[in-house]
């Protein structure tokens, strides 16, 4: 279970970095259409959402399979027909983004996610925050959520790139 999770997280991180690297500095801060985020804002949001603090907070033993909610999390976040509103604390700023700085922030964030997946007990339930509709999640499920949330945004970044390239 652990190695498969680590492999998935590494693949997602590689896809994210490759996708962001494909944007020019100008494209990174270009608005693809009204009401959208720029690619730089999406990347900033991923950095904020990838904070692993929840994984190192208060936990308790789990009385169910530690991956029980993972399929529902995956199904929800990888359903691209659904639109979500980001929580206030992980909303991106309106500032311009520098590509090199963003890539560095993304690498650092993703290294922490990989390190957590490799080292922490995955079966413990995190108590400091509950995702609405899911209740308490295990560390494994939180890592899955961070991963599929990022996959969702890689898809969004690919769409932004296509839109900007076609314009």
Short mmCIF file of N, CA and C in Angstrom, two decimals:
data_model
loop_
_atom_site.label_atom_id
_atom_site.label_comp_id
_atom_site.label_asym_id
_atom_site.label_seq_id
_atom_site.Cartn_x
_atom_site.Cartn_y
_atom_site.Cartn_z
N UNK A 1 0.83 -1.20 0.00
CA UNK A 1 0.00 0.00 0.00
C UNK A 1 0.88 1.26 0.00
N UNK A 2 1.90 1.30 0.87
CA UNK A 2 2.74 2.49 0.97
C UNK A 2 3.50 2.76 -0.33
N UNK A 3 4.16 1.73 -0.89
CA UNK A 3 4.98 1.97 -2.08
C UNK A 3 4.14 2.40 -3.27
N UNK A 4 2.95 1.83 -3.39
CA UNK A 4 2.05 2.24 -4.47
C UNK A 4 1.66 3.71 -4.32
N UNK A 5 1.38 4.12 -3.09
CA UNK A 5 1.04 5.52 -2.82
C UNK A 5 2.22 6.43 -3.16
N UNK A 6 3.40 6.06 -2.72
CA UNK A 6 4.60 6.86 -3.01
C UNK A 6 4.80 6.98 -4.52
N UNK A 7 4.65 5.88 -5.23
CA UNK A 7 4.81 5.90 -6.69
C UNK A 7 3.80 6.84 -7.35
N UNK A 8 2.55 6.79 -6.90
CA UNK A 8 1.52 7.67 -7.45
C UNK A 8 1.85 9.14 -7.18
N UNK A 9 2.28 9.43 -5.97
CA UNK A 9 2.60 10.80 -5.59
C UNK A 9 3.80 11.30 -6.39
N UNK A 10 4.81 10.47 -6.56
CA UNK A 10 5.97 10.86 -7.37
C UNK A 10 5.56 11.15 -8.81
N UNK A 11 4.71 10.31 -9.38
CA UNK A 11 4.25 10.51 -10.76
C UNK A 11 3.46 11.81 -10.90
N UNK A 12 2.61 12.09 -9.93
CA UNK A 12 1.83 13.33 -9.96
C UNK A 12 2.75 14.54 -9.85
N UNK A 13 3.72 14.49 -8.95
CA UNK A 13 4.67 15.58 -8.80
C UNK A 13 5.46 15.83 -10.07
N UNK A 14 5.90 14.76 -10.71
CA UNK A 14 6.63 14.90 -11.98
C UNK A 14 5.76 15.53 -13.05
N UNK A 15 4.50 15.11 -13.14
CA UNK A 15 3.58 15.68 -14.12
C UNK A 15 3.33 17.16 -13.84
N UNK A 16 3.18 17.50 -12.58
CA UNK A 16 2.97 18.89 -12.18
C UNK A 16 4.15 19.77 -12.59
N UNK A 17 5.35 19.34 -12.24
CA UNK A 17 6.55 20.13 -12.55
C UNK A 17 6.76 20.24 -14.05
N UNK A 18 6.52 19.16 -14.77
CA UNK A 18 6.67 19.18 -16.23
C UNK A 18 5.66 20.16 -16.84
N UNK A 19 4.44 20.13 -16.35
CA UNK A 19 3.40 21.00 -16.89
C UNK A 19 3.70 22.46 -16.61
N UNK A 20 4.06 22.79 -15.39
CA UNK A 20 4.40 24.18 -15.06
C UNK A 20 5.62 24.63 -15.86
N UNK A 21 6.59 23.74 -16.03
CA UNK A 21 7.79 24.08 -16.79
C UNK A 21 7.48 24.43 -18.24
N UNK A 22 6.38 23.91 -18.76
CA UNK A 22 6.03 24.14 -20.16
C UNK A 22 5.47 25.54 -20.42
N UNK A 23 5.12 26.26 -19.36
CA UNK A 23 4.60 27.62 -19.51
C UNK A 23 5.74 28.62 -19.61
N UNK A 24 5.58 29.61 -20.45
CA UNK A 24 6.51 30.74 -20.45
C UNK A 24 6.17 31.61 -19.25
N UNK A 25 7.08 32.51 -18.92
CA UNK A 25 6.83 33.45 -17.81
C UNK A 25 5.55 34.25 -18.07
N UNK A 26 5.37 34.68 -19.31
CA UNK A 26 4.18 35.45 -19.68
C UNK A 26 2.92 34.60 -19.56
N UNK A 27 2.96 33.38 -20.07
CA UNK A 27 1.79 32.49 -20.01
C UNK A 27 1.41 32.18 -18.57
N UNK A 28 2.40 32.08 -17.70
CA UNK A 28 2.16 31.74 -16.30
C UNK A 28 1.23 32.74 -15.63
N UNK A 29 1.29 33.98 -16.07
CA UNK A 29 0.49 35.05 -15.46
C UNK A 29 -0.64 35.55 -16.35
N UNK A 30 -0.88 34.86 -17.46
CA UNK A 30 -1.94 35.26 -18.39
C UNK A 30 -3.27 34.62 -17.98
N UNK A 31 -4.31 35.41 -18.01
CA UNK A 31 -5.65 34.91 -17.69
C UNK A 31 -6.22 34.23 -18.94
N UNK A 32 -6.49 32.92 -18.86
CA UNK A 32 -6.95 32.21 -20.06
C UNK A 32 -8.37 32.59 -20.47
N UNK A 33 -9.21 32.93 -19.50
CA UNK A 33 -10.57 33.40 -19.77
C UNK A 33 -11.11 34.02 -18.50
N UNK A 34 -12.14 34.82 -18.65
CA UNK A 34 -12.74 35.53 -17.52
C UNK A 34 -13.21 34.55 -16.45
N UNK A 35 -12.87 34.85 -15.21
CA UNK A 35 -13.31 34.01 -14.09
C UNK A 35 -12.36 32.87 -13.78
N UNK A 36 -11.31 32.72 -14.56
CA UNK A 36 -10.34 31.64 -14.35
C UNK A 36 -9.18 32.14 -13.50
N UNK A 37 -8.42 31.20 -12.99
CA UNK A 37 -7.14 31.51 -12.38
C UNK A 37 -6.07 31.44 -13.47
N UNK A 38 -4.98 32.13 -13.26
CA UNK A 38 -3.82 31.96 -14.14
C UNK A 38 -3.12 30.66 -13.75
N UNK A 39 -2.23 30.19 -14.60
CA UNK A 39 -1.45 28.99 -14.28
C UNK A 39 -0.64 29.22 -13.00
N UNK A 40 -0.10 30.41 -12.84
CA UNK A 40 0.65 30.74 -11.63
C UNK A 40 -0.21 30.66 -10.38
N UNK A 41 -1.44 31.12 -10.48
CA UNK A 41 -2.35 31.03 -9.34
C UNK A 41 -2.71 29.58 -9.02
N UNK A 42 -2.89 28.77 -10.04
CA UNK A 42 -3.17 27.34 -9.82
C UNK A 42 -1.99 26.71 -9.08
N UNK A 43 -0.78 27.01 -9.53
CA UNK A 43 0.41 26.45 -8.88
C UNK A 43 0.52 26.93 -7.43
N UNK A 44 0.25 28.20 -7.19
CA UNK A 44 0.29 28.74 -5.82
C UNK A 44 -0.73 28.01 -4.95
N UNK A 45 -1.92 27.78 -5.48
CA UNK A 45 -2.97 27.06 -4.77
C UNK A 45 -2.51 25.63 -4.43
N UNK A 46 -1.86 24.97 -5.37
CA UNK A 46 -1.36 23.60 -5.13
C UNK A 46 -0.32 23.61 -4.01
N UNK A 47 0.55 24.61 -3.99
CA UNK A 47 1.54 24.72 -2.91
C UNK A 47 0.83 24.86 -1.57
N UNK A 48 -0.14 25.75 -1.50
CA UNK A 48 -0.87 25.97 -0.25
C UNK A 48 -1.64 24.72 0.18
N UNK A 49 -2.29 24.06 -0.78
CA UNK A 49 -3.09 22.87 -0.47
C UNK A 49 -2.22 21.66 -0.14
N UNK A 50 -0.97 21.68 -0.59
CA UNK A 50 -0.08 20.55 -0.34
C UNK A 50 0.62 20.60 1.00
N UNK A 51 0.32 21.60 1.80
CA UNK A 51 0.90 21.70 3.13
C UNK A 51 0.56 20.44 3.92
N UNK A 52 1.56 19.81 4.47
CA UNK A 52 1.38 18.52 5.14
C UNK A 52 1.10 18.65 6.63
N UNK A 53 0.84 19.85 7.11
CA UNK A 53 0.65 20.06 8.54
C UNK A 53 -0.37 19.13 9.17
N UNK A 54 -1.47 18.89 8.49
CA UNK A 54 -2.52 18.01 9.01
C UNK A 54 -1.98 16.62 9.31
N UNK A 55 -1.02 16.16 8.54
CA UNK A 55 -0.48 14.81 8.71
C UNK A 55 0.32 14.66 10.00
N UNK A 56 0.82 15.77 10.51
CA UNK A 56 1.67 15.73 11.70
C UNK A 56 0.94 16.27 12.94
N UNK A 57 -0.36 16.50 12.80
CA UNK A 57 -1.15 16.98 13.92
C UNK A 57 -1.64 15.85 14.80
N UNK A 58 -2.70 16.11 15.52
CA UNK A 58 -3.28 15.12 16.43
C UNK A 58 -3.88 13.96 15.65
N UNK A 59 -3.65 12.76 16.14
CA UNK A 59 -4.17 11.55 15.49
C UNK A 59 -4.74 10.61 16.54
N UNK A 60 -5.46 9.63 16.05
CA UNK A 60 -6.01 8.57 16.90
C UNK A 60 -5.96 7.26 16.11
N UNK A 61 -6.01 6.14 16.82
CA UNK A 61 -6.08 4.86 16.11
C UNK A 61 -7.34 4.82 15.24
N UNK A 62 -7.27 4.08 14.15
CA UNK A 62 -8.37 3.99 13.19
C UNK A 62 -9.09 2.66 13.37
N UNK A 63 -10.43 2.71 13.37
CA UNK A 63 -11.22 1.49 13.57
C UNK A 63 -11.82 0.98 12.26
N UNK A 64 -11.16 1.28 11.14
CA UNK A 64 -11.62 0.82 9.83
C UNK A 64 -10.39 0.66 8.95
N UNK A 65 -10.60 0.19 7.74
CA UNK A 65 -9.48 0.09 6.80
C UNK A 65 -8.95 1.50 6.53
N UNK A 66 -7.65 1.70 6.58
CA UNK A 66 -7.11 3.05 6.43
C UNK A 66 -7.30 3.67 5.06
N UNK A 67 -7.67 2.87 4.08
CA UNK A 67 -7.90 3.40 2.73
C UNK A 67 -9.37 3.35 2.32
N UNK A 68 -10.26 3.17 3.28
CA UNK A 68 -11.69 2.96 2.98
C UNK A 68 -12.31 4.12 2.19
N UNK A 69 -11.91 5.34 2.48
CA UNK A 69 -12.51 6.51 1.83
C UNK A 69 -11.75 6.95 0.57
N UNK A 70 -10.64 6.31 0.28
CA UNK A 70 -9.81 6.71 -0.86
C UNK A 70 -10.54 6.63 -2.20
N UNK A 71 -11.31 5.56 -2.48
CA UNK A 71 -12.02 5.53 -3.77
C UNK A 71 -13.02 6.68 -3.94
N UNK A 72 -13.73 7.03 -2.88
CA UNK A 72 -14.69 8.14 -2.96
C UNK A 72 -13.97 9.47 -3.16
N UNK A 73 -12.84 9.65 -2.51
CA UNK A 73 -12.04 10.87 -2.68
C UNK A 73 -11.57 10.97 -4.13
N UNK A 74 -11.05 9.87 -4.65
CA UNK A 74 -10.57 9.83 -6.03
C UNK A 74 -11.71 10.13 -7.01
N UNK A 75 -12.85 9.48 -6.80
CA UNK A 75 -13.99 9.68 -7.70
C UNK A 75 -14.46 11.14 -7.70
N UNK A 76 -14.48 11.75 -6.53
CA UNK A 76 -14.93 13.14 -6.43
C UNK A 76 -13.96 14.10 -7.11
N UNK A 77 -12.70 14.01 -6.76
CA UNK A 77 -11.73 14.99 -7.26
C UNK A 77 -11.36 14.79 -8.72
N UNK A 78 -11.51 13.58 -9.24
CA UNK A 78 -11.17 13.35 -10.64
C UNK A 78 -12.39 13.41 -11.55
N UNK A 79 -13.52 13.86 -11.00
CA UNK A 79 -14.71 14.12 -11.81
C UNK A 79 -14.61 15.57 -12.28
N UNK A 80 -14.14 15.73 -13.52
CA UNK A 80 -13.86 17.07 -14.02
C UNK A 80 -15.11 17.85 -14.42
N UNK A 81 -16.27 17.23 -14.35
CA UNK A 81 -17.50 17.96 -14.62
C UNK A 81 -17.94 18.76 -13.40
N UNK A 82 -17.41 18.43 -12.23
CA UNK A 82 -17.75 19.14 -11.00
C UNK A 82 -16.82 20.34 -10.82
N UNK A 83 -17.37 21.41 -10.29
CA UNK A 83 -16.59 22.61 -9.96
C UNK A 83 -16.60 22.77 -8.45
N UNK A 84 -15.46 23.19 -7.91
CA UNK A 84 -15.33 23.36 -6.47
C UNK A 84 -14.91 24.79 -6.15
N UNK A 85 -15.25 25.22 -4.96
CA UNK A 85 -14.80 26.50 -4.44
C UNK A 85 -13.67 26.22 -3.44
N UNK A 86 -12.51 26.81 -3.65
CA UNK A 86 -11.38 26.58 -2.76
C UNK A 86 -11.64 27.24 -1.41
N UNK A 87 -11.14 26.59 -0.37
CA UNK A 87 -11.22 27.17 0.97
C UNK A 87 -10.41 28.46 1.00
N UNK A 88 -10.86 29.39 1.80
CA UNK A 88 -10.25 30.72 1.86
C UNK A 88 -8.74 30.67 2.12
N UNK A 89 -8.30 29.79 3.01
CA UNK A 89 -6.89 29.77 3.39
C UNK A 89 -5.97 29.19 2.31
N UNK A 90 -6.53 28.61 1.27
CA UNK A 90 -5.69 28.09 0.18
C UNK A 90 -5.98 28.78 -1.16
N UNK A 91 -6.68 29.91 -1.09
CA UNK A 91 -6.90 30.71 -2.30
C UNK A 91 -5.60 31.37 -2.72
N UNK A 92 -5.35 31.47 -4.02
CA UNK A 92 -4.14 32.16 -4.48
C UNK A 92 -4.29 33.67 -4.39
N UNK A 93 -3.17 34.35 -4.38
CA UNK A 93 -3.16 35.81 -4.37
C UNK A 93 -3.36 36.32 -5.80
N UNK A 94 -3.44 37.63 -5.93
CA UNK A 94 -3.56 38.26 -7.25
C UNK A 94 -2.20 38.70 -7.78
N UNK A 95 -1.14 38.35 -7.08
CA UNK A 95 0.21 38.77 -7.47
C UNK A 95 0.71 38.00 -8.69
N UNK A 96 1.65 38.61 -9.40
CA UNK A 96 2.33 37.93 -10.50
C UNK A 96 3.25 36.86 -9.91
N UNK A 97 3.48 35.82 -10.69
CA UNK A 97 4.30 34.70 -10.23
C UNK A 97 5.54 34.56 -11.10
N UNK A 98 6.65 34.29 -10.46
CA UNK A 98 7.90 34.02 -11.15
C UNK A 98 8.04 32.52 -11.30
N UNK A 99 8.33 32.08 -12.50
CA UNK A 99 8.37 30.66 -12.80
C UNK A 99 9.39 29.91 -11.93
N UNK A 100 10.60 30.43 -11.83
CA UNK A 100 11.64 29.74 -11.05
C UNK A 100 11.24 29.59 -9.59
N UNK A 101 10.67 30.64 -9.02
CA UNK A 101 10.25 30.59 -7.61
C UNK A 101 9.11 29.61 -7.42
N UNK A 102 8.16 29.61 -8.35
CA UNK A 102 7.04 28.67 -8.26
C UNK A 102 7.53 27.23 -8.35
N UNK A 103 8.42 26.96 -9.28
CA UNK A 103 8.95 25.60 -9.43
C UNK A 103 9.67 25.16 -8.16
N UNK A 104 10.43 26.08 -7.56
CA UNK A 104 11.12 25.75 -6.31
C UNK A 104 10.12 25.45 -5.20
N UNK A 105 9.10 26.29 -5.07
CA UNK A 105 8.07 26.07 -4.04
C UNK A 105 7.35 24.74 -4.27
N UNK A 106 7.03 24.44 -5.52
CA UNK A 106 6.35 23.18 -5.83
C UNK A 106 7.23 21.98 -5.50
N UNK A 107 8.51 22.06 -5.85
CA UNK A 107 9.43 20.95 -5.54
C UNK A 107 9.53 20.74 -4.03
N UNK A 108 9.68 21.83 -3.29
CA UNK A 108 9.80 21.72 -1.83
C UNK A 108 8.53 21.13 -1.22
N UNK A 109 7.39 21.61 -1.67
CA UNK A 109 6.12 21.10 -1.16
C UNK A 109 5.98 19.63 -1.48
N UNK A 110 6.28 19.27 -2.71
CA UNK A 110 6.08 17.88 -3.13
C UNK A 110 7.08 16.95 -2.46
N UNK A 111 8.30 17.43 -2.20
CA UNK A 111 9.27 16.62 -1.45
C UNK A 111 8.73 16.29 -0.06
N UNK A 112 8.04 17.24 0.57
CA UNK A 112 7.45 17.01 1.89
C UNK A 112 6.32 15.99 1.81
N UNK A 113 5.53 16.06 0.75
CA UNK A 113 4.43 15.10 0.57
C UNK A 113 5.02 13.69 0.39
N UNK A 114 6.04 13.57 -0.43
CA UNK A 114 6.68 12.26 -0.65
C UNK A 114 7.30 11.75 0.65
N UNK A 115 7.99 12.61 1.37
CA UNK A 115 8.61 12.20 2.64
C UNK A 115 7.56 11.70 3.62
N UNK A 116 6.43 12.38 3.69
CA UNK A 116 5.35 11.94 4.58
C UNK A 116 4.85 10.56 4.15
N UNK A 117 4.63 10.38 2.87
CA UNK A 117 4.12 9.09 2.37
C UNK A 117 5.11 7.96 2.65
N UNK A 118 6.39 8.28 2.67
CA UNK A 118 7.41 7.26 2.90
C UNK A 118 7.61 6.93 4.37
N UNK A 119 7.27 7.84 5.27
CA UNK A 119 7.73 7.67 6.66
C UNK A 119 6.66 7.61 7.75
N UNK A 120 5.55 8.27 7.59
CA UNK A 120 4.60 8.34 8.71
C UNK A 120 3.68 7.12 8.73
N UNK A 121 3.15 6.77 9.90
CA UNK A 121 2.16 5.69 9.97
C UNK A 121 0.90 6.12 9.21
N UNK A 122 0.57 5.41 8.16
CA UNK A 122 -0.53 5.81 7.27
C UNK A 122 -1.91 5.47 7.83
N UNK A 123 -1.97 4.57 8.80
CA UNK A 123 -3.27 4.08 9.26
C UNK A 123 -3.91 4.97 10.33
N UNK A 124 -3.18 5.92 10.90
CA UNK A 124 -3.74 6.78 11.94
C UNK A 124 -4.75 7.77 11.35
N UNK A 125 -5.77 8.10 12.14
CA UNK A 125 -6.78 9.08 11.73
C UNK A 125 -6.37 10.47 12.21
N UNK A 126 -6.41 11.43 11.31
CA UNK A 126 -6.08 12.82 11.63
C UNK A 126 -7.31 13.49 12.25
N UNK A 127 -7.09 14.21 13.34
CA UNK A 127 -8.20 14.76 14.11
C UNK A 127 -8.36 16.28 14.00
N UNK A 128 -7.41 16.96 13.42
CA UNK A 128 -7.41 18.43 13.46
C UNK A 128 -8.30 19.10 12.42
N UNK A 129 -8.74 18.37 11.41
CA UNK A 129 -9.59 18.94 10.38
C UNK A 129 -10.36 17.82 9.70
N UNK A 130 -11.63 18.09 9.37
CA UNK A 130 -12.44 17.13 8.63
C UNK A 130 -12.86 17.75 7.31
N UNK A 131 -12.76 16.98 6.24
CA UNK A 131 -13.22 17.42 4.94
C UNK A 131 -14.74 17.25 4.91
N UNK A 132 -15.50 18.31 4.62
CA UNK A 132 -16.96 18.19 4.59
C UNK A 132 -17.40 17.03 3.69
N UNK A 133 -18.30 16.23 4.22
CA UNK A 133 -18.82 15.09 3.47
C UNK A 133 -18.04 13.81 3.67
N UNK A 134 -16.84 13.91 4.23
CA UNK A 134 -16.01 12.72 4.42
C UNK A 134 -15.75 12.38 5.88
N UNK A 135 -15.85 13.37 6.76
CA UNK A 135 -15.52 13.12 8.15
C UNK A 135 -14.01 13.00 8.31
N UNK A 136 -13.57 12.43 9.43
CA UNK A 136 -12.13 12.30 9.66
C UNK A 136 -11.48 11.37 8.63
N UNK A 137 -10.29 11.75 8.19
CA UNK A 137 -9.55 10.95 7.23
C UNK A 137 -8.28 10.41 7.88
N UNK A 138 -7.85 9.26 7.41
CA UNK A 138 -6.56 8.73 7.84
C UNK A 138 -5.45 9.49 7.12
N UNK A 139 -4.24 9.29 7.58
CA UNK A 139 -3.11 9.91 6.90
C UNK A 139 -3.02 9.41 5.46
N UNK A 140 -3.29 8.13 5.25
CA UNK A 140 -3.29 7.59 3.89
C UNK A 140 -4.30 8.34 3.02
N UNK A 141 -5.50 8.52 3.55
CA UNK A 141 -6.56 9.19 2.79
C UNK A 141 -6.22 10.66 2.55
N UNK A 142 -5.60 11.32 3.52
CA UNK A 142 -5.17 12.70 3.32
C UNK A 142 -4.14 12.79 2.20
N UNK A 143 -3.19 11.87 2.20
CA UNK A 143 -2.19 11.86 1.13
C UNK A 143 -2.84 11.59 -0.22
N UNK A 144 -3.83 10.71 -0.25
CA UNK A 144 -4.57 10.48 -1.49
C UNK A 144 -5.29 11.75 -1.93
N UNK A 145 -5.90 12.44 -0.97
CA UNK A 145 -6.61 13.67 -1.29
C UNK A 145 -5.65 14.71 -1.87
N UNK A 146 -4.51 14.91 -1.22
CA UNK A 146 -3.52 15.86 -1.73
C UNK A 146 -3.10 15.46 -3.14
N UNK A 147 -2.90 14.18 -3.36
CA UNK A 147 -2.45 13.69 -4.66
C UNK A 147 -3.50 13.89 -5.76
N UNK A 148 -4.73 13.45 -5.51
CA UNK A 148 -5.75 13.57 -6.57
C UNK A 148 -6.19 15.02 -6.76
N UNK A 149 -6.14 15.81 -5.70
CA UNK A 149 -6.40 17.24 -5.84
C UNK A 149 -5.38 17.85 -6.80
N UNK A 150 -4.13 17.45 -6.65
CA UNK A 150 -3.08 17.95 -7.53
C UNK A 150 -3.26 17.42 -8.95
N UNK A 151 -3.64 16.16 -9.10
CA UNK A 151 -3.92 15.62 -10.43
C UNK A 151 -5.01 16.44 -11.12
N UNK A 152 -6.02 16.80 -10.35
CA UNK A 152 -7.11 17.63 -10.89
C UNK A 152 -6.55 18.95 -11.43
N UNK A 153 -5.62 19.54 -10.68
CA UNK A 153 -5.07 20.82 -11.11
C UNK A 153 -4.05 20.67 -12.24
N UNK A 154 -3.40 19.53 -12.35
CA UNK A 154 -2.55 19.29 -13.52
C UNK A 154 -3.43 19.29 -14.77
N UNK A 155 -4.58 18.65 -14.66
CA UNK A 155 -5.56 18.64 -15.77
C UNK A 155 -5.98 20.08 -16.10
N UNK A 156 -6.27 20.87 -15.07
CA UNK A 156 -6.65 22.26 -15.27
C UNK A 156 -5.52 23.04 -15.94
N UNK A 157 -4.29 22.81 -15.51
CA UNK A 157 -3.14 23.50 -16.11
C UNK A 157 -2.98 23.13 -17.58
N UNK A 158 -3.20 21.88 -17.90
CA UNK A 158 -3.13 21.45 -19.31
C UNK A 158 -4.19 22.17 -20.14
N UNK A 159 -5.38 22.34 -19.58
CA UNK A 159 -6.44 23.08 -20.28
C UNK A 159 -6.09 24.56 -20.44
N UNK A 160 -5.51 25.15 -19.41
CA UNK A 160 -5.08 26.55 -19.49
C UNK A 160 -4.03 26.70 -20.57
N UNK A 161 -3.06 25.80 -20.60
CA UNK A 161 -1.99 25.85 -21.60
C UNK A 161 -2.58 25.77 -23.01
N UNK A 162 -3.50 24.84 -23.21
CA UNK A 162 -4.13 24.68 -24.53
C UNK A 162 -4.88 25.94 -24.92
N UNK A 163 -5.57 26.53 -23.98
CA UNK A 163 -6.34 27.75 -24.24
C UNK A 163 -5.42 28.91 -24.62
N UNK A 164 -4.32 29.05 -23.88
CA UNK A 164 -3.39 30.14 -24.16
C UNK A 164 -2.64 29.93 -25.47
N UNK A 165 -2.34 28.69 -25.78
CA UNK A 165 -1.63 28.38 -27.02
C UNK A 165 -2.52 28.62 -28.23
N UNK A 166 -3.81 28.34 -28.08
CA UNK A 166 -4.77 28.52 -29.18
C UNK A 166 -5.11 29.99 -29.42
N UNK A 167 -4.91 30.81 -28.40
CA UNK A 167 -5.31 32.23 -28.49
C UNK A 167 -4.40 33.03 -29.40
#
